[in-house]
Short mmCIF file of C-alpha atoms in Angstrom, two decimals:
data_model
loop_
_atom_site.label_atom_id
_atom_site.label_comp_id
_atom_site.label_asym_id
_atom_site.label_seq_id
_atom_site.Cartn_x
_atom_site.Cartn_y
_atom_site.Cartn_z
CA UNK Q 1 -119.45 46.27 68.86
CA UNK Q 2 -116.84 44.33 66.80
CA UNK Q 3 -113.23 46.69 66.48
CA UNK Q 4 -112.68 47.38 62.84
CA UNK Q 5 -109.77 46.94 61.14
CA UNK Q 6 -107.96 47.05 58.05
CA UNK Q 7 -105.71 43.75 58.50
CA UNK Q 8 -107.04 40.56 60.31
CA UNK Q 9 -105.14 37.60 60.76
CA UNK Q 10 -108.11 35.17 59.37
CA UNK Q 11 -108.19 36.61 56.07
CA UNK Q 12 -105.08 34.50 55.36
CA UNK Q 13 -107.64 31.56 55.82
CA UNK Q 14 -109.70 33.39 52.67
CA UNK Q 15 -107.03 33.94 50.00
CA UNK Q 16 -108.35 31.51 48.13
CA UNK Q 17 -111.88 33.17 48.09
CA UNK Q 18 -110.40 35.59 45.14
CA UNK Q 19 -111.76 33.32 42.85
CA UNK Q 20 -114.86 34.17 43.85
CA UNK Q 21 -114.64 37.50 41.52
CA UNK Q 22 -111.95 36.58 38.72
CA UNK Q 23 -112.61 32.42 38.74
CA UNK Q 24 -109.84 31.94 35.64
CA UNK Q 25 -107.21 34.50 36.69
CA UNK Q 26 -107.01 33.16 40.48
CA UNK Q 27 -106.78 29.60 39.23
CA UNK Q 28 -104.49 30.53 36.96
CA UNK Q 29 -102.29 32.07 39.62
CA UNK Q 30 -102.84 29.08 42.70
CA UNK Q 31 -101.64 26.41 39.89
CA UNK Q 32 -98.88 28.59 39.38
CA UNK Q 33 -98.06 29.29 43.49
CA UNK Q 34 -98.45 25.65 44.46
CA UNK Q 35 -96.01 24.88 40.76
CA UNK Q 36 -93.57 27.44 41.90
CA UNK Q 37 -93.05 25.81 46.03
CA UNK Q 38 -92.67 22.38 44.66
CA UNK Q 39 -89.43 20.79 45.51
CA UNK Q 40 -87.27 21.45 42.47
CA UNK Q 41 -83.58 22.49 41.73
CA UNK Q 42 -84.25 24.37 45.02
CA UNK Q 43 -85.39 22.64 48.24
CA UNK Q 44 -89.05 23.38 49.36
CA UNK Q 45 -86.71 24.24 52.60
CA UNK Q 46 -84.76 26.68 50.76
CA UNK Q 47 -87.65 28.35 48.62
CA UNK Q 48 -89.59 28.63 52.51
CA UNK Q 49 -86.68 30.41 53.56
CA UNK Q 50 -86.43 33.26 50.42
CA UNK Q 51 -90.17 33.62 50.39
CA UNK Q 52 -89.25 34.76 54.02
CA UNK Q 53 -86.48 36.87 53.04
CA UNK Q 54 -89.50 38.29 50.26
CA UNK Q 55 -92.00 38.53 52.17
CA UNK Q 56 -90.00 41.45 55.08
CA UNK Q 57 -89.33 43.08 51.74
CA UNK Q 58 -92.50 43.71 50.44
CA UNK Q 59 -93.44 43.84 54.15
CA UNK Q 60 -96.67 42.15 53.73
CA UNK Q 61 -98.21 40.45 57.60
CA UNK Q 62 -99.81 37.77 55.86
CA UNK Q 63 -96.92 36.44 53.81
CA UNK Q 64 -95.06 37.01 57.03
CA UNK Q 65 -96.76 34.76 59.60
CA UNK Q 66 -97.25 32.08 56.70
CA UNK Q 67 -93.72 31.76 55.65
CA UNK Q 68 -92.47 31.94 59.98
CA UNK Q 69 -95.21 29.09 60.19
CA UNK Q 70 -93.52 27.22 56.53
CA UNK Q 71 -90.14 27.63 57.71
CA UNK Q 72 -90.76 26.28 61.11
CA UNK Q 73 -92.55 22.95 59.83
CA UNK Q 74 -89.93 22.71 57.31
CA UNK Q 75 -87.27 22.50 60.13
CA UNK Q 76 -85.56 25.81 60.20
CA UNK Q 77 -84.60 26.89 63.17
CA UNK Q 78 -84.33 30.76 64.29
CA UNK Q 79 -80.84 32.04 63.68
CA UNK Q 80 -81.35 30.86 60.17
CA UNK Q 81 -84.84 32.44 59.89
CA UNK Q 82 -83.40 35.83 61.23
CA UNK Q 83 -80.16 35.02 58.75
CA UNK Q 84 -82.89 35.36 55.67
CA UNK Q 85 -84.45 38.23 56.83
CA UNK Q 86 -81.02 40.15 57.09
CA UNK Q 87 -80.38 38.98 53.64
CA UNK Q 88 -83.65 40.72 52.71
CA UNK Q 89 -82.46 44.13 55.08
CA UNK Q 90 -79.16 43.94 53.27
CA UNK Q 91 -80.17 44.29 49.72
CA UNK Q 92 -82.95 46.61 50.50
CA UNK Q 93 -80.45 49.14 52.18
CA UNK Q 94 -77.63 48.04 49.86
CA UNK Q 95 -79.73 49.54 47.16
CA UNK Q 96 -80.46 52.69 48.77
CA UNK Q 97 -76.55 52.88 49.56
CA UNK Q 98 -75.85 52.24 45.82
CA UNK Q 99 -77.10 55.51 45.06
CA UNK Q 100 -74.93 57.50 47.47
CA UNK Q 101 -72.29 56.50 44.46
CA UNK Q 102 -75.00 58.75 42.45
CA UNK Q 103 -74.82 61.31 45.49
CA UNK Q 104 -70.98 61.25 45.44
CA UNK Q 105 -71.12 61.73 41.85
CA UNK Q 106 -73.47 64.84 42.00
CA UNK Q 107 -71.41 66.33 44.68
CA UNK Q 108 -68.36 65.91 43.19
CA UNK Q 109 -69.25 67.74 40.23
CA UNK Q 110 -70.64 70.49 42.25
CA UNK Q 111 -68.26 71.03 44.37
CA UNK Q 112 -64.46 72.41 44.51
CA UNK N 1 -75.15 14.34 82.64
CA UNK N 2 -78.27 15.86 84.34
CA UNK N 3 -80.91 17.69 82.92
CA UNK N 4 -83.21 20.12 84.47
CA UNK N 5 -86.92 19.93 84.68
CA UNK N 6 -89.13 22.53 82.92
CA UNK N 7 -92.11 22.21 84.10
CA UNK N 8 -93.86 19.20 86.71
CA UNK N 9 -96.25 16.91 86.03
CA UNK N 10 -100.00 17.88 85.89
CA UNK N 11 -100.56 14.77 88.20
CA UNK N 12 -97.84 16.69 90.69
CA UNK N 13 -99.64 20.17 90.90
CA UNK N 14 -102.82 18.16 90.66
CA UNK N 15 -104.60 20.44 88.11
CA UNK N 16 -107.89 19.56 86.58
CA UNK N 17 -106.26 18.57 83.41
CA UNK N 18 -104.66 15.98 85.11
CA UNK N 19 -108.01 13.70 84.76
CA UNK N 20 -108.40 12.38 81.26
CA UNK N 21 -112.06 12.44 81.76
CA UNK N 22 -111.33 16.54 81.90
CA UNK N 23 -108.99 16.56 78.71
CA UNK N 24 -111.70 14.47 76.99
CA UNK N 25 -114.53 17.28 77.64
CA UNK N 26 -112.75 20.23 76.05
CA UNK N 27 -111.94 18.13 73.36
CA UNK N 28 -115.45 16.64 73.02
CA UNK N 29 -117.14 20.08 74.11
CA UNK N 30 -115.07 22.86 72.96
CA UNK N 31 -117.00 25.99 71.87
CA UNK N 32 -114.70 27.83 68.55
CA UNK N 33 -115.52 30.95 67.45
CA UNK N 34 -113.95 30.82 63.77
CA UNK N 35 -117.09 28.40 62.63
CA UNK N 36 -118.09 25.07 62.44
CA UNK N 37 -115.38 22.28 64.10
CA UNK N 38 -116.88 19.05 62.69
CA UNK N 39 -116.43 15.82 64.61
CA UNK N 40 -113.44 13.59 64.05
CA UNK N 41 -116.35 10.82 63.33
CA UNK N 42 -118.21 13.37 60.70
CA UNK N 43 -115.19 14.02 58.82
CA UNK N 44 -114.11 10.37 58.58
CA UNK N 45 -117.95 9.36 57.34
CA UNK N 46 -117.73 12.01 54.51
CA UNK N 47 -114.94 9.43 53.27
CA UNK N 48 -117.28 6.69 54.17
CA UNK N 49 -114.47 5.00 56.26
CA UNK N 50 -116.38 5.06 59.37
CA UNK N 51 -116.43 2.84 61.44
CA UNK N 52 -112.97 2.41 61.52
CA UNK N 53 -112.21 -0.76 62.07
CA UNK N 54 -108.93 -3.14 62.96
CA UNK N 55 -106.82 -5.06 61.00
CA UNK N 56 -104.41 -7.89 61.86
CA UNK N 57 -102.24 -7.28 65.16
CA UNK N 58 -99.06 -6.67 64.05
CA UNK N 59 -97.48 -4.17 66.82
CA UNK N 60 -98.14 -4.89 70.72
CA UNK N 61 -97.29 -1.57 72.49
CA UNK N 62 -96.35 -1.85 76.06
CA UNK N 63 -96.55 1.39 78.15
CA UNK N 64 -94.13 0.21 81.27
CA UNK N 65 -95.17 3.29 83.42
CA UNK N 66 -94.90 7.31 83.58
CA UNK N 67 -91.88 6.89 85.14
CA UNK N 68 -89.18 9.47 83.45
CA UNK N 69 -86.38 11.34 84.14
CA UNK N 70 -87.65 14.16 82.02
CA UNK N 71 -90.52 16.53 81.94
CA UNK N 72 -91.26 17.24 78.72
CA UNK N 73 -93.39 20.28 77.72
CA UNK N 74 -95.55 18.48 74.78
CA UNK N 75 -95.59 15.28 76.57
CA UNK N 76 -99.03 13.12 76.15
CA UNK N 77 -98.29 10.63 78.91
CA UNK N 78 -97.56 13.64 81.51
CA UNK N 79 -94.70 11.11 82.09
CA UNK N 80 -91.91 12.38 84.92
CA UNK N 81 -89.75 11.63 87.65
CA UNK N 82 -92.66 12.12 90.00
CA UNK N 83 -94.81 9.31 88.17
CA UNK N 84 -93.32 6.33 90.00
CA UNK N 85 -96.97 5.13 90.82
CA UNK N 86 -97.90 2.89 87.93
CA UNK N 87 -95.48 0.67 86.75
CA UNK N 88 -96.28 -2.45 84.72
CA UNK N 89 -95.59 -5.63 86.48
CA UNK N 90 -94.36 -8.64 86.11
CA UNK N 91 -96.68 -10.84 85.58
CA UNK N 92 -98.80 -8.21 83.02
CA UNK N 93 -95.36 -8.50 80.84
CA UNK N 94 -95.31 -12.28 81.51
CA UNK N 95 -98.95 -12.38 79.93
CA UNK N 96 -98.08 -9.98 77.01
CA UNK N 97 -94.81 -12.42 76.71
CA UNK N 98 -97.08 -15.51 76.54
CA UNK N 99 -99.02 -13.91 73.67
CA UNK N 100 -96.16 -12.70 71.88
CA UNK N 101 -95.33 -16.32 71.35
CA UNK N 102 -98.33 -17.83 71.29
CA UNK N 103 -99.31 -15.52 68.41
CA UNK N 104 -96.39 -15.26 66.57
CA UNK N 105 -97.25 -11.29 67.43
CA UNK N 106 -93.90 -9.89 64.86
CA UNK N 107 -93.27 -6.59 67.18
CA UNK N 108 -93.39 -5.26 70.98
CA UNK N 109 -93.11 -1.89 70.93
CA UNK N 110 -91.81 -0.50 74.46
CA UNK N 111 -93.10 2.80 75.81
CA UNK N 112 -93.24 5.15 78.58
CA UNK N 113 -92.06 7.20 80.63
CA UNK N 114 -88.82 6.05 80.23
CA UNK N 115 -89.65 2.39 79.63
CA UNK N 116 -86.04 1.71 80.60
CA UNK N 117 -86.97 2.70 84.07
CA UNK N 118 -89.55 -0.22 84.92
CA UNK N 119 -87.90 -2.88 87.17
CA UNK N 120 -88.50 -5.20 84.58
CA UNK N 121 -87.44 -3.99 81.43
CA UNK N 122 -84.10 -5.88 81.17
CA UNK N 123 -85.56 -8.85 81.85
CA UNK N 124 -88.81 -8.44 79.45
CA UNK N 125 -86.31 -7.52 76.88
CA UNK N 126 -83.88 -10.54 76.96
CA UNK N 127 -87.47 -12.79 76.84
CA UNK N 128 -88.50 -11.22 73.48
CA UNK N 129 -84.62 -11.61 72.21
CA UNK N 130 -85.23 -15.42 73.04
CA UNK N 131 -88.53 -15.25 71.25
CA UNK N 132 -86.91 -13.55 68.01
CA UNK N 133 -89.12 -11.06 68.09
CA UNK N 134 -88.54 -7.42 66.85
CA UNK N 135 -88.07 -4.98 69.58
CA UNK N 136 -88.74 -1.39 69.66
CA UNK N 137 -87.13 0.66 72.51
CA UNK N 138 -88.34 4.68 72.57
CA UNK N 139 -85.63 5.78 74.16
CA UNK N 140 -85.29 9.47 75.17
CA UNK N 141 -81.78 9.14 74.86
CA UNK N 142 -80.83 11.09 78.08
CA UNK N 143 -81.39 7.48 80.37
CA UNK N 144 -78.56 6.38 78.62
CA UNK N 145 -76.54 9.19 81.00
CA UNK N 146 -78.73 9.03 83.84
CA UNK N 147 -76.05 7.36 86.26
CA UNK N 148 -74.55 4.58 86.78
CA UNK N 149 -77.78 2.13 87.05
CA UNK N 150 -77.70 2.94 83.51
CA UNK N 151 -74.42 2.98 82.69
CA UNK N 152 -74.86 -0.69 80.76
CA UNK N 153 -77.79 0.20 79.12
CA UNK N 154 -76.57 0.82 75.75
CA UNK N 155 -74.07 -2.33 75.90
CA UNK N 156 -77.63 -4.28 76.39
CA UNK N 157 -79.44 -2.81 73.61
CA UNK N 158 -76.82 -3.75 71.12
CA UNK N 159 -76.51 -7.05 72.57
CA UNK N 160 -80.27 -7.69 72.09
CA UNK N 161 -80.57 -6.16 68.54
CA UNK N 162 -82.95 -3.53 70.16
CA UNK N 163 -84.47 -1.25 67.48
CA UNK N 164 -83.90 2.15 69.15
CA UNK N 165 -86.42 5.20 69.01
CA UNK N 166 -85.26 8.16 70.15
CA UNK N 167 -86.43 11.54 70.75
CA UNK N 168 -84.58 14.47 69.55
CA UNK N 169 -87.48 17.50 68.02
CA UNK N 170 -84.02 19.33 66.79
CA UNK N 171 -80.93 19.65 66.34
CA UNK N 172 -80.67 22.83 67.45
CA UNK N 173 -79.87 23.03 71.04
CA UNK N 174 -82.39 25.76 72.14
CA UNK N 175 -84.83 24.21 70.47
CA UNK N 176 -84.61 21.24 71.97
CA UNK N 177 -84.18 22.42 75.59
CA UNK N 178 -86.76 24.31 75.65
CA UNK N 179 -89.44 21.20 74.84
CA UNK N 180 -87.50 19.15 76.88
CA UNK N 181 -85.48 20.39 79.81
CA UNK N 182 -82.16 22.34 79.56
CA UNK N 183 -78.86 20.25 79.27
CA UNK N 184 -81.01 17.39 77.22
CA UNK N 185 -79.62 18.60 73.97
CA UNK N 186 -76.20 17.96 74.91
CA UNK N 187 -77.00 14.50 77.05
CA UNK N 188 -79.03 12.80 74.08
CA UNK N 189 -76.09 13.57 71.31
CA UNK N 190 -73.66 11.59 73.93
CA UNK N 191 -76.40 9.43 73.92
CA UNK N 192 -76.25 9.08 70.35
CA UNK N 193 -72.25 8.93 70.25
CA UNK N 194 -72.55 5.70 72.60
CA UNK N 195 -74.95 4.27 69.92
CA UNK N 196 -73.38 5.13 67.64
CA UNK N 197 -69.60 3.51 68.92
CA UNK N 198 -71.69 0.44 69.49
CA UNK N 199 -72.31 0.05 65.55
CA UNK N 200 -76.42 1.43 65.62
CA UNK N 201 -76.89 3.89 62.81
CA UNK N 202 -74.01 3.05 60.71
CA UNK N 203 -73.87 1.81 57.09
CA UNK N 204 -74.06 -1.89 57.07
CA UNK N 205 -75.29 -2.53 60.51
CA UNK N 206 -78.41 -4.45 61.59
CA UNK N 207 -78.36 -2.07 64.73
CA UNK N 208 -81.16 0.47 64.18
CA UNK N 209 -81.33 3.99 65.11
CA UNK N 210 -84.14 5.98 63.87
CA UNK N 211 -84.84 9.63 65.37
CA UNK N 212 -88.37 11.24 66.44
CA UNK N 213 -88.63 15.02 65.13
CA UNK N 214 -92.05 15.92 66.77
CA UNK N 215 -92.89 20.04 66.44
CA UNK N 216 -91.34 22.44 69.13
CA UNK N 217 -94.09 24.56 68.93
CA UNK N 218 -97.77 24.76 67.53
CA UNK N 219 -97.07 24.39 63.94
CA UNK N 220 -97.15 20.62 62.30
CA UNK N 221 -94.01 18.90 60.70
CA UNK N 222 -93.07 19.17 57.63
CA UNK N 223 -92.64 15.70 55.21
CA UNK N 224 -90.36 13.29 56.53
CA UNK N 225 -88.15 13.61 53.24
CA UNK N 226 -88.01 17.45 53.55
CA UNK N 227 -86.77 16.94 57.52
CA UNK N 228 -84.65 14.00 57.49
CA UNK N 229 -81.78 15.15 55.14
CA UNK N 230 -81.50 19.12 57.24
CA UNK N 231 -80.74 16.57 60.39
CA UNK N 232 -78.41 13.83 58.91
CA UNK N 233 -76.34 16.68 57.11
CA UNK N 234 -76.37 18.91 60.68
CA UNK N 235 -76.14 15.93 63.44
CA UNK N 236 -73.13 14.62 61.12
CA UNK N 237 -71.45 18.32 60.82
CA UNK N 238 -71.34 19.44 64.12
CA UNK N 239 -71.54 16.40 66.12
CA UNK N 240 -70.42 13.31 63.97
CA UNK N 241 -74.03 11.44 64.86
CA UNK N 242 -75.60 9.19 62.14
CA UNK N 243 -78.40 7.61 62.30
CA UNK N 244 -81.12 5.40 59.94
CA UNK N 245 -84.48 6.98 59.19
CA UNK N 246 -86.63 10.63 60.73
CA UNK N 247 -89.77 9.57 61.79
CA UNK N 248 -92.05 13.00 62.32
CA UNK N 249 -94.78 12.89 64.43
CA UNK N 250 -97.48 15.30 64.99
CA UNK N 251 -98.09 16.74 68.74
CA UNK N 252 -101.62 15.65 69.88
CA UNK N 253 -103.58 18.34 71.71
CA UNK N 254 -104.00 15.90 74.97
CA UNK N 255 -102.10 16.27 78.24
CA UNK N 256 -99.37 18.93 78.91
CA UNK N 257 -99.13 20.17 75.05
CA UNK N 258 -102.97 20.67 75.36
CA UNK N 259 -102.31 22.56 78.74
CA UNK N 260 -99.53 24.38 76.48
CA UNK N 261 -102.10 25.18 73.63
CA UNK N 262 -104.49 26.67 76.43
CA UNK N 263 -102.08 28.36 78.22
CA UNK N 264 -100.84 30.60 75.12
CA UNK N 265 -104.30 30.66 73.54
CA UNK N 266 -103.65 28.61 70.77
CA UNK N 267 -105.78 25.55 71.07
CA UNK N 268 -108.20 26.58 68.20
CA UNK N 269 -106.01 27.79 66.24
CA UNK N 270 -104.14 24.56 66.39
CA UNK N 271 -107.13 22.56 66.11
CA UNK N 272 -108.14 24.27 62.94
CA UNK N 273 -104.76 23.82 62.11
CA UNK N 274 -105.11 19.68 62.25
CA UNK N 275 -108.43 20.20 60.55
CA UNK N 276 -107.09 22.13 57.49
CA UNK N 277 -104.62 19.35 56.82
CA UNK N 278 -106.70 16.68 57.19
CA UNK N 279 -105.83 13.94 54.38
CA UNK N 280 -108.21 10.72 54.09
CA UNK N 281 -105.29 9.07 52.63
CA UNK N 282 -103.96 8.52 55.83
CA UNK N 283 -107.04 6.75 57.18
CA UNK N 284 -106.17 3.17 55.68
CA UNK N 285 -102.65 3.53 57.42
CA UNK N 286 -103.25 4.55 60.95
CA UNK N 287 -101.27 2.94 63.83
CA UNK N 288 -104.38 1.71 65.45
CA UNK N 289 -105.28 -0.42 62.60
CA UNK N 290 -102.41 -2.56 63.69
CA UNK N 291 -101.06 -2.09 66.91
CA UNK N 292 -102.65 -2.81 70.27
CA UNK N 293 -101.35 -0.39 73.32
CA UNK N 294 -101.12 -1.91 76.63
CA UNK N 295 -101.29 0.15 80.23
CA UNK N 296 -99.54 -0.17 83.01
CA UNK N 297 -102.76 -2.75 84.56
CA UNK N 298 -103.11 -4.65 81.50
CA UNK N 299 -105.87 -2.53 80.14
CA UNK N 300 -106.12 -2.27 76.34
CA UNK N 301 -106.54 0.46 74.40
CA UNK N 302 -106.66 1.44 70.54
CA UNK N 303 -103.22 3.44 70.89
CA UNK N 304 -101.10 5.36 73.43
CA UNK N 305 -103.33 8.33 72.76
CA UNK N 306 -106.58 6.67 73.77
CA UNK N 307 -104.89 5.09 77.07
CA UNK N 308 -103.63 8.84 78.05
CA UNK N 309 -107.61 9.81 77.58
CA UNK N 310 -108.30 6.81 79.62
CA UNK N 311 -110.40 5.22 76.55
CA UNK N 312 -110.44 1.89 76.13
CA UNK N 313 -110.74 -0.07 73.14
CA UNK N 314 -114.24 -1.37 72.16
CA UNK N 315 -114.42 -5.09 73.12
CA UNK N 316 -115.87 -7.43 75.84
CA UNK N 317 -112.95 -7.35 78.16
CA UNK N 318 -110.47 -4.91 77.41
CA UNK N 319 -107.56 -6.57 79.44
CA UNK N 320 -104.89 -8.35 78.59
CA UNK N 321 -105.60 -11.36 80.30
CA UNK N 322 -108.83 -11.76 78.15
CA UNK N 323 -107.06 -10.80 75.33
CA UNK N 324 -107.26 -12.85 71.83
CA UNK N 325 -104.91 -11.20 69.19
CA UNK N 326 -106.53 -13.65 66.05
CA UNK N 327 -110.54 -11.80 67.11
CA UNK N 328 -109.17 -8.45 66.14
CA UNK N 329 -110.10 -7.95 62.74
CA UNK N 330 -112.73 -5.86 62.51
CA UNK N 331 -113.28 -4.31 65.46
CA UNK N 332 -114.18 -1.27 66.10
CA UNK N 333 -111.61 1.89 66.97
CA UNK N 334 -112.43 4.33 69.38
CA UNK N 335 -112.54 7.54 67.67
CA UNK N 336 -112.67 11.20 68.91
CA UNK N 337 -111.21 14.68 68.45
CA UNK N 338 -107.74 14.05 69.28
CA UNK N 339 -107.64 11.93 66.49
CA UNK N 340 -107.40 14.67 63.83
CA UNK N 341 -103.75 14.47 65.22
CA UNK N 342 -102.98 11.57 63.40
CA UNK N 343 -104.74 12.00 59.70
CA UNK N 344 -102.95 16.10 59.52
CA UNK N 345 -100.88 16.41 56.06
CA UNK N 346 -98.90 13.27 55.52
CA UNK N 347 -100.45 11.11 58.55
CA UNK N 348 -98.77 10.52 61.90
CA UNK N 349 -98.09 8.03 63.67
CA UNK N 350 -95.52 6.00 66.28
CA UNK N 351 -93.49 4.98 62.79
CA UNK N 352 -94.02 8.55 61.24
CA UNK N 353 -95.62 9.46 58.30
CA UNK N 354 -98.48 7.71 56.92
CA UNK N 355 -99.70 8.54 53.67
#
């Protein structure tokens, strides 16, 4: 009997299958994906690299082992792979830190 | 400088995959279990390019032997120090010579192994200088610190206008290592400072340098354009290297970086990989449309690929001795599943990108 599981690798291979119930809407949005990773002001390098950084933050496995795989073929190497994903760490606890200010505030007016 | 060996030869532990006939059956014969793995032959038909067939000769590649001083991990020749069995001879290169001129043939391509480590090399070399001929050296850059038989080597190249090829997957040191054998990182940039001192790479010289990024891993490389500014602006940085154009070349799932995809479970995932990028527009520009590959006995073959699979090209007499450069057109090229290696995204081949 096959294990059952919420994530699989191989439905990375069937994103594009979402057209299959919303034809307009998904075409709509791969235009737009393969628009946005075109080299532009930013290299297709660079935009590999912050879709890296994006992808720990909204901590989804698919986006994960695609952008490792993008940033590899686009040359990056792993210190600066590891460098993006700290970037992505730093902001998210930055802006749970940010609020002890709110924290220091409340305590300050509570307290002697 | 030495360098350390990573791995040996599959000829040295004398492992099944060490018989091309082997390679050829998983790749012919391969069961996947994520669907339907067309042949290389069904996929080129549905662009109704099949047969493929040659075009003029305009490249003779010469593999001198599997002699090397490295042991590459990805390497399709299972080239090594061990390999000092099959070396091309004399009078094979004294053949190839003779057609060279006879048929105006524009470029020799030399191969290996280390090519520089066949007996004849030097000798073959100055010949095609005399003939005006363009010559290609792939050079794995580390010979040019392998002692003091070598010591001149550089000197020579210069001196005979030898367009150098050389290997370097990264400029990152770990990266490289681990493909090719720890300390070759830092022997193939003082390879590339000696070039460089002797005028190859630099603006305004006719000495060229070009550098082969191939994938440290099982993932495909990116576009030339996207790779070859990241390694002139790092190589220049940290190391003051320059050099003249990336060519990026695609691993092929033969040899040791087939025994590699095995090993780590990864060969369908790879092989899917090749298939998902397969572009059509790289079929009018493969390397076997116009280069000729040459063994170490003479035998001919469509490219180094095919002689690694031991599959030789489709005519009569498939030696070099029989050979008649002008009766090319329109042959045939042997075809098979390897070959998805060289139509994958932007096309791949011993001068880079295709398409």
């Amino acid at each position: 009997m096959s294990e059952k599981k919420y994530f699989d690798p191989e439905d990375l291979k069937k994103f594009g299958n979402i057209t299959e119930f919303q034809e307009e809407m998904g075409k709509k949005f791969f235009d737009y994906y393969a628009e946005v990773f075109k080299e532009g002001a930013l290299t297709q390098r660079e935009k590999a690299l912050i879709a890296l950084a994006v992808a720990h933050t909204v901590q989804c496995p698919y986006c994960i082992d695609a952008y490792s795989t993008e940033c590899l073929q686009k040359g990056a190497d792993e210190e600066e792979m590891m460098e993006a994903v700290h970037v992505a760490a730093a902001i998210r606890s930055g802006a749970s830190l940010v609020f002890g200010v709110q924290m220091m505030n409340h305590v300050k007016k509570m307290t002697m | 400088m030495g360098v350390k060996q990573n791995t040996k030869t599959l000829f040295r532990r004398n492992v099944p995959l060490a018989q091309p006939r082997f390679q050829f059956q998983i790749l012919e014969r391969h069961t996947f279990n994520n669907g339907h793995f067309p042949t290389f032959s069904e996929k080129v038909s549905e662009h109704k390019q099949l047969p493929l067939t040659r075009g003029k000769l305009e490249i003779l590649q010469l593999n001198l032997g599997k002699l090397c001083n490295q042991t590459c991990k990805h390497c399709h020749v299972d080239a090594g120090p061990d390999r000092k069995d099959q070396q091309m001879s004399r009078e094979i290169l004294q053949q190839a010579l003779s057609l060279i001129e006879t048929y105006n043939i524009p470029t020799v391509d030399l191969t290996g192994g280390a090519p520089e480590m066949n007996e004849h090399f030097k000798w073959f070399v100055e010949a095609c200088f005399h003939l005006g001929v363009h010559i290609i050296d792939r050079c794995n850059l580390t010979i040019l610190n392998a002692g003091k038989k070598y010591e001149d080597l550089p000197r020579f190249l210069a001196d005979h206008h030898v367009h150098v090829v050389s290997s370097l997957p990264h400029y990152n040191k770990k990266r490289t290592d681990a493909q090719r054998g720890d300390g070759v990182f830092e022997s193939s940039i003082l390879g590339l400072q000696k070039l460089n001192a002797l005028g190859y790479g630099q603006p305004d010289s006719d000495l060229i340098l070009d550098l082969v990024y191939n994938p440290t891993g099982i993932f495909l490389p990116s576009s030339q354009s996207v790779l070859e500014p990241q390694f002139k602006r790092k190589l220049k940085n940290k190391f003051d290297v320059d050099f003249n154009n990336l060519i990026a070349i695609t691993n092929m799932p033969i040899s040791r970086f087939l025994e590699y995809l095995l090993e780590t479970d990864n060969y369908e995932r790879y092989m899917f990989s090749l298939l998902d990028a397969f572009n059509p527009a790289t079929l009018e520009g493969v390397m076997c449309r116009n280069t000729l590959s040459v063994g170490w006995d003479g035998s001919l073959y469509d490219c180094d690929f095919n002689q690694m699979l031991n599959l030789k090209s489709d005519l009569p007499n498939p030696t070099i001795f029989d050979l008649q450069p002008d009766k090319l057109e329109g042959e045939p090229i042997v075809v098979h599943q390897a070959c998805y290696g060289c139509t994958a995204g932007a096309g791949s081949s011993c001068g880079g990108e295709i398409a």
